[in-house]
PDB file of C-alpha atoms and ligand atoms in Angstrom:
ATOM      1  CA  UNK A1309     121.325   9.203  91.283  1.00 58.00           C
ATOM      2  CA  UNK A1310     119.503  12.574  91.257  1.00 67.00           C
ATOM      3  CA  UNK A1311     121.131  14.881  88.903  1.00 74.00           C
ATOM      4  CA  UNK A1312     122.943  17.143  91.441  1.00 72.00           C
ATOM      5  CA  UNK A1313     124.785  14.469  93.122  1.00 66.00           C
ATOM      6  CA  UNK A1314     125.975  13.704  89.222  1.00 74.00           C
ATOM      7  CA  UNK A1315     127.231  16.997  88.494  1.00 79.00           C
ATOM      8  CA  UNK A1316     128.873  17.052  91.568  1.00 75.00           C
ATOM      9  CA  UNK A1317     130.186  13.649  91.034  1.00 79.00           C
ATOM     10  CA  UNK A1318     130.940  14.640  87.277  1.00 85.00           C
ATOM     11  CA  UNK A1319     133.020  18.069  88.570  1.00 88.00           C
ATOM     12  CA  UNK A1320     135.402  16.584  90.799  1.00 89.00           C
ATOM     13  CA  UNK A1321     136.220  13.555  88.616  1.00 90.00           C
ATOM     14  CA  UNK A1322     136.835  16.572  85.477  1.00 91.00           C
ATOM     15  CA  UNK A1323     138.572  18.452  88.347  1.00 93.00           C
ATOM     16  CA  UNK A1324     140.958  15.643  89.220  1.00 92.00           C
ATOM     17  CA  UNK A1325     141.775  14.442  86.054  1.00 92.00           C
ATOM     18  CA  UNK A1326     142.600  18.045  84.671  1.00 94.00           C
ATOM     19  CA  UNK A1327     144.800  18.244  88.049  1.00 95.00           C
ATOM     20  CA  UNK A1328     145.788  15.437  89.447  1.00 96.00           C
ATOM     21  CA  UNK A1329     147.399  15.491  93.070  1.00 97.00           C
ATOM     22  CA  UNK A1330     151.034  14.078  93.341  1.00 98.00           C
ATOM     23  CA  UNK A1331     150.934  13.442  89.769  1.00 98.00           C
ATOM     24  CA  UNK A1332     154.897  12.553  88.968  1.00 97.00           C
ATOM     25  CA  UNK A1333     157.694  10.201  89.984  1.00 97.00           C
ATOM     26  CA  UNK A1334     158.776  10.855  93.746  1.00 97.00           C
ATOM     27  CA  UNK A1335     162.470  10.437  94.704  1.00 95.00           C
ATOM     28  CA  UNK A1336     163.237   8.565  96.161  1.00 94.00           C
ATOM     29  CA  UNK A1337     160.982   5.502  97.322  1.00 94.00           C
ATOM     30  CA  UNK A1338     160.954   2.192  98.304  1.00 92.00           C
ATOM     31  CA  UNK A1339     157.803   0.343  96.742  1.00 94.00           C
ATOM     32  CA  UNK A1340     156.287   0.275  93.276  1.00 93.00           C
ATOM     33  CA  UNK A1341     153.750  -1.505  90.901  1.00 92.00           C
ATOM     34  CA  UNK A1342     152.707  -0.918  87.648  1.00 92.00           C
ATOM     35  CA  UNK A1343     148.909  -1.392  86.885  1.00 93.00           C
ATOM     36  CA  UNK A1344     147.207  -2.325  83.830  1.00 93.00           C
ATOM     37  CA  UNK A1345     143.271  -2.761  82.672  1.00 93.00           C
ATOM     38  CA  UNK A1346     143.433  -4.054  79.443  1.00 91.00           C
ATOM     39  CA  UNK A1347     139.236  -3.456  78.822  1.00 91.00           C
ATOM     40  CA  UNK A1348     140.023  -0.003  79.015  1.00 93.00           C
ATOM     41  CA  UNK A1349     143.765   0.958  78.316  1.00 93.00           C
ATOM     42  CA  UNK A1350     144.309   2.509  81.753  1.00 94.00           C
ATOM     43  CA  UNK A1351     147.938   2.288  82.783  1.00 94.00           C
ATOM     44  CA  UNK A1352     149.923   3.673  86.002  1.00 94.00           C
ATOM     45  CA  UNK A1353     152.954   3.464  87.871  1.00 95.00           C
ATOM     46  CA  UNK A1354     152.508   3.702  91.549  1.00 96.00           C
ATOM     47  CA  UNK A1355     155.659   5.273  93.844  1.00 96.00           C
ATOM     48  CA  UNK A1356     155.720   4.640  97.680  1.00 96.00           C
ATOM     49  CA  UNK A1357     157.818   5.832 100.361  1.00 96.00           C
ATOM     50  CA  UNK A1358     157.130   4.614 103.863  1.00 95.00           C
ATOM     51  CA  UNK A1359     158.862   5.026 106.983  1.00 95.00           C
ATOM     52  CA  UNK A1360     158.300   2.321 109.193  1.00 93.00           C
ATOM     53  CA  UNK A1361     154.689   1.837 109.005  1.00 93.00           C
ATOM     54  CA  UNK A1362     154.070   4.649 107.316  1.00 97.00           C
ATOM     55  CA  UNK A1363     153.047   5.919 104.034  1.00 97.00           C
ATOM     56  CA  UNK A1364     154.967   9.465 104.080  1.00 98.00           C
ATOM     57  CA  UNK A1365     155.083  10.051 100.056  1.00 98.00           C
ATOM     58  CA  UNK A1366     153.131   8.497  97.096  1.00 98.00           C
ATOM     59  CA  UNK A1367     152.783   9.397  93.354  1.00 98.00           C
ATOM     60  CA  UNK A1368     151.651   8.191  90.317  1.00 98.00           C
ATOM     61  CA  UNK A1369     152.727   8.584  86.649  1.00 97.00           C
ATOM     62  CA  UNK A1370     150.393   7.178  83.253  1.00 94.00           C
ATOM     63  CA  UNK A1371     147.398   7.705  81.519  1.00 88.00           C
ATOM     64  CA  UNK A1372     144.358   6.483  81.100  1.00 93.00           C
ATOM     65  CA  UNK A1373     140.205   7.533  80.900  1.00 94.00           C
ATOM     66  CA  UNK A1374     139.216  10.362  83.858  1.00 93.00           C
ATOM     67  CA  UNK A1375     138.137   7.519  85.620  1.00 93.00           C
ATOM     68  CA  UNK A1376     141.035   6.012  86.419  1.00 95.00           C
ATOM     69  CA  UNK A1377     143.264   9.425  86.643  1.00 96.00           C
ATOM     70  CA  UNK A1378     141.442  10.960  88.981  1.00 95.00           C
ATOM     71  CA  UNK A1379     140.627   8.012  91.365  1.00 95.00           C
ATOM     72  CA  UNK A1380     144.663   7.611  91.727  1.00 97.00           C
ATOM     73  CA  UNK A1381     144.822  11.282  92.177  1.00 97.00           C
ATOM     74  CA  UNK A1382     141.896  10.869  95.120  1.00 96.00           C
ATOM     75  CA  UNK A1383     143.490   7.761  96.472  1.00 97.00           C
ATOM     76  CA  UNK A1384     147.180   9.135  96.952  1.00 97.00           C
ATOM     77  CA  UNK A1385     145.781  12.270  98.111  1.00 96.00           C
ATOM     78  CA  UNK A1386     143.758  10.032 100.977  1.00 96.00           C
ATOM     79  CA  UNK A1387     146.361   7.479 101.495  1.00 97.00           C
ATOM     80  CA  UNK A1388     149.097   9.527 101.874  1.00 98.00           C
ATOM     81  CA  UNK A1389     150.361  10.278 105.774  1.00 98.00           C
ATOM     82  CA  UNK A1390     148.390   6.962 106.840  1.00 97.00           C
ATOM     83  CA  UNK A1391     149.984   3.952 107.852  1.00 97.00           C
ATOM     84  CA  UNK A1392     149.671   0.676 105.617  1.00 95.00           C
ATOM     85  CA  UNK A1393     147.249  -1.366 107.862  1.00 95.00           C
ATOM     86  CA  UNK A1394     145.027   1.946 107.414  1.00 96.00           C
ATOM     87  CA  UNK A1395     145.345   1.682 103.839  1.00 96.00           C
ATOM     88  CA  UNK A1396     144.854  -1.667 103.519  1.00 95.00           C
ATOM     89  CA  UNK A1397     141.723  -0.781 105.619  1.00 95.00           C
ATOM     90  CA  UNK A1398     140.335   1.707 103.357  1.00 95.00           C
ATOM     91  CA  UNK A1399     141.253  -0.997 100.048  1.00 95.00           C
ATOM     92  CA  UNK A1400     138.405  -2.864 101.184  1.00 95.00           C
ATOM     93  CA  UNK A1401     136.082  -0.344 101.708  1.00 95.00           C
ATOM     94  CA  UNK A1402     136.535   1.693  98.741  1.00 95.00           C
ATOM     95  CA  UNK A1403     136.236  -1.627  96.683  1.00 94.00           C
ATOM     96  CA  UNK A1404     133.095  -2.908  98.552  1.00 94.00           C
ATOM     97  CA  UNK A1405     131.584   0.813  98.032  1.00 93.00           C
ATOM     98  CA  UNK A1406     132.358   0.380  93.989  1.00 93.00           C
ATOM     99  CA  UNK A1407     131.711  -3.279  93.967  1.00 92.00           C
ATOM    100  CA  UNK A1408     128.497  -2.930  95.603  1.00 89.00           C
ATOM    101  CA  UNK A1409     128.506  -5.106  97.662  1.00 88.00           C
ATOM    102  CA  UNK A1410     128.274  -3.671 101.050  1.00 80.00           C
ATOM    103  CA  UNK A1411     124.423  -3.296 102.098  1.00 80.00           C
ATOM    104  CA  UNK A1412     122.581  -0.293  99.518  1.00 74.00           C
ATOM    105  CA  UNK A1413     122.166   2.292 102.195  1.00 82.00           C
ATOM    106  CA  UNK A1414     126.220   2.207 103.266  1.00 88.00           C
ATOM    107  CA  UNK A1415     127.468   5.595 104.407  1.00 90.00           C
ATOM    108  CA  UNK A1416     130.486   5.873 102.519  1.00 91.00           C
ATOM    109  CA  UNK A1417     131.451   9.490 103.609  1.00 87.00           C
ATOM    110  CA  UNK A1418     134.054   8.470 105.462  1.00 89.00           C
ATOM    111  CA  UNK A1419     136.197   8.306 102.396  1.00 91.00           C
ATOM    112  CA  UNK A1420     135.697  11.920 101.564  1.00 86.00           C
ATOM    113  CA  UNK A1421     135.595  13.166  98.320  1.00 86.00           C
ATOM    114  CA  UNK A1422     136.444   9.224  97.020  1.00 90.00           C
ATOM    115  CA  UNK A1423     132.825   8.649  97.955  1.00 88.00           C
ATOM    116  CA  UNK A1424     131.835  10.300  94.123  1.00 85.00           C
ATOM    117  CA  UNK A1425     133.171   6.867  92.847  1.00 89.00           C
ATOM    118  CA  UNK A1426     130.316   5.162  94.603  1.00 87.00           C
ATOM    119  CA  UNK A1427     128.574   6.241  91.222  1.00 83.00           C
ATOM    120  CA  UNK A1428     131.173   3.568  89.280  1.00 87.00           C
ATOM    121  CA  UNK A1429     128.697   0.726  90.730  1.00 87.00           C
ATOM    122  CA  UNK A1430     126.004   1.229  87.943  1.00 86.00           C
ATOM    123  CA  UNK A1431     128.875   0.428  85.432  1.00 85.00           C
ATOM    124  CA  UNK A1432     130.584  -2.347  85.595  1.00 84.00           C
ATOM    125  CA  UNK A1433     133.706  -1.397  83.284  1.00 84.00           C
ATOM    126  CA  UNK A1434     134.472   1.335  84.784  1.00 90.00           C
ATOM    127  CA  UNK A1435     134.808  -0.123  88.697  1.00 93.00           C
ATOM    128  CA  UNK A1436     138.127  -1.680  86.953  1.00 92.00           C
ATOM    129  CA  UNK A1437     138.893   2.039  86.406  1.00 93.00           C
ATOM    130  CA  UNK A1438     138.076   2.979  89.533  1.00 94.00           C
ATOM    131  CA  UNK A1439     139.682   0.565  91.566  1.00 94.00           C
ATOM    132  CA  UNK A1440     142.686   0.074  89.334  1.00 94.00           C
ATOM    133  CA  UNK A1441     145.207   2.518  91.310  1.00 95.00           C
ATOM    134  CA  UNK A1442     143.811   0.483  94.970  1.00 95.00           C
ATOM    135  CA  UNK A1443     144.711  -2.715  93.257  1.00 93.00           C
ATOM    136  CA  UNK A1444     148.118  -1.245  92.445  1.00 93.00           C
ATOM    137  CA  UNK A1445     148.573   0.053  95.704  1.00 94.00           C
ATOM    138  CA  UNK A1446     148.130  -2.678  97.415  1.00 92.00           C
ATOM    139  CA  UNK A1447     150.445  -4.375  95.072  1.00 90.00           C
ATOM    140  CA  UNK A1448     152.994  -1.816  95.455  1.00 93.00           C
ATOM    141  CA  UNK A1449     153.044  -2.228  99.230  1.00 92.00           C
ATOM    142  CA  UNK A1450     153.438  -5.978  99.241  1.00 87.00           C
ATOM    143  CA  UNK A1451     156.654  -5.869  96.628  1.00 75.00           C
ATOM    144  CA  UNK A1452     159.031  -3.652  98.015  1.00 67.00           C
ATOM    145  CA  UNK A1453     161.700  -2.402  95.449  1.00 59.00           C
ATOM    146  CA  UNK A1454     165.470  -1.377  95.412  1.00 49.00           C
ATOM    147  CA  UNK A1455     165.728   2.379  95.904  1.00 47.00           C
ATOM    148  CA  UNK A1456     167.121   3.575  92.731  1.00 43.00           C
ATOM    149  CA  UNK A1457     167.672   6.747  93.923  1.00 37.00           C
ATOM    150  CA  UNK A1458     171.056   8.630  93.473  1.00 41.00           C
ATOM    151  CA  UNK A1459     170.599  10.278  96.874  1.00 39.00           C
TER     152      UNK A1459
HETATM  153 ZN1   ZN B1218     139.426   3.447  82.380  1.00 57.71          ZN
END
């Protein structure tokens, strides 16, 4: 990776993780999952509201390294407003961009600024950072919960 691309990469991870987007616990909504990576210590709690098809709210709440924090940050911010066949979509190609295992010279800026993670391939531990929120999002939309809200 040529040095620019890794301060750039390094500046909106920082960025993120100082301020994550729809950091919190929406209200109300209708899926969660709680995600885990033990190697690291990451830990999140993933809130959904869809209508229909689609995704109109999502949050997260935890901690964890920058890694983690500010790929959920990235990942709600991109996911939210699309519909869950679109996210599911976007799953796999965010984890074959970390992964590495789409072909080397993959174009991956269609997933905006998510495309810094593509750095995550040279190591291993962190792509379970990277992809932990995804994992849990997927999760999340496959388990719908009881509303708990008092609304
Ligand atoms: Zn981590």
């Amino acid at each position: 990776m040529n040095p620019e691309i890794r301060e750039l990469y390094q500046q909106i991870i920082l960025d993120h993780n100082k301020n994550p987007k729809n950091f919190g616990k929406i209200d109300p909504y209708n899926h969660h999952a709680e995600g885990f990576n033990p190697l690291c210590g990451d830990h999140l709690h993933l809130y959904l509201h869809t209508e229909g098809d689609r995704i109109v709210n999502i949050s997260f709440e935890g901690g964890g390294c920058a890694i983690s924090k500010s790929s959920a940050s990235m990942m709600t911010a991109f996911v939210k407003g699309k519909t869950v066949q679109e996210a599911e979509t976007l799953f796999n190609r965010f984890h074959e961009m970390v992964t590495g295992t789409g072909k080397s010279d993959e174009d991956y800026s269609d997933l905006d600024k998510l495309a810094v993670l593509q750095g995550v391939r040279e190591f291993p531990v962190r792509v379970k950072c990277a992809s932990l929120s995804w994992h849990t999002l997927v999760a999340a939309l496959k388990q719908p919960e009881t509303v708990i809200s008092t609304e």
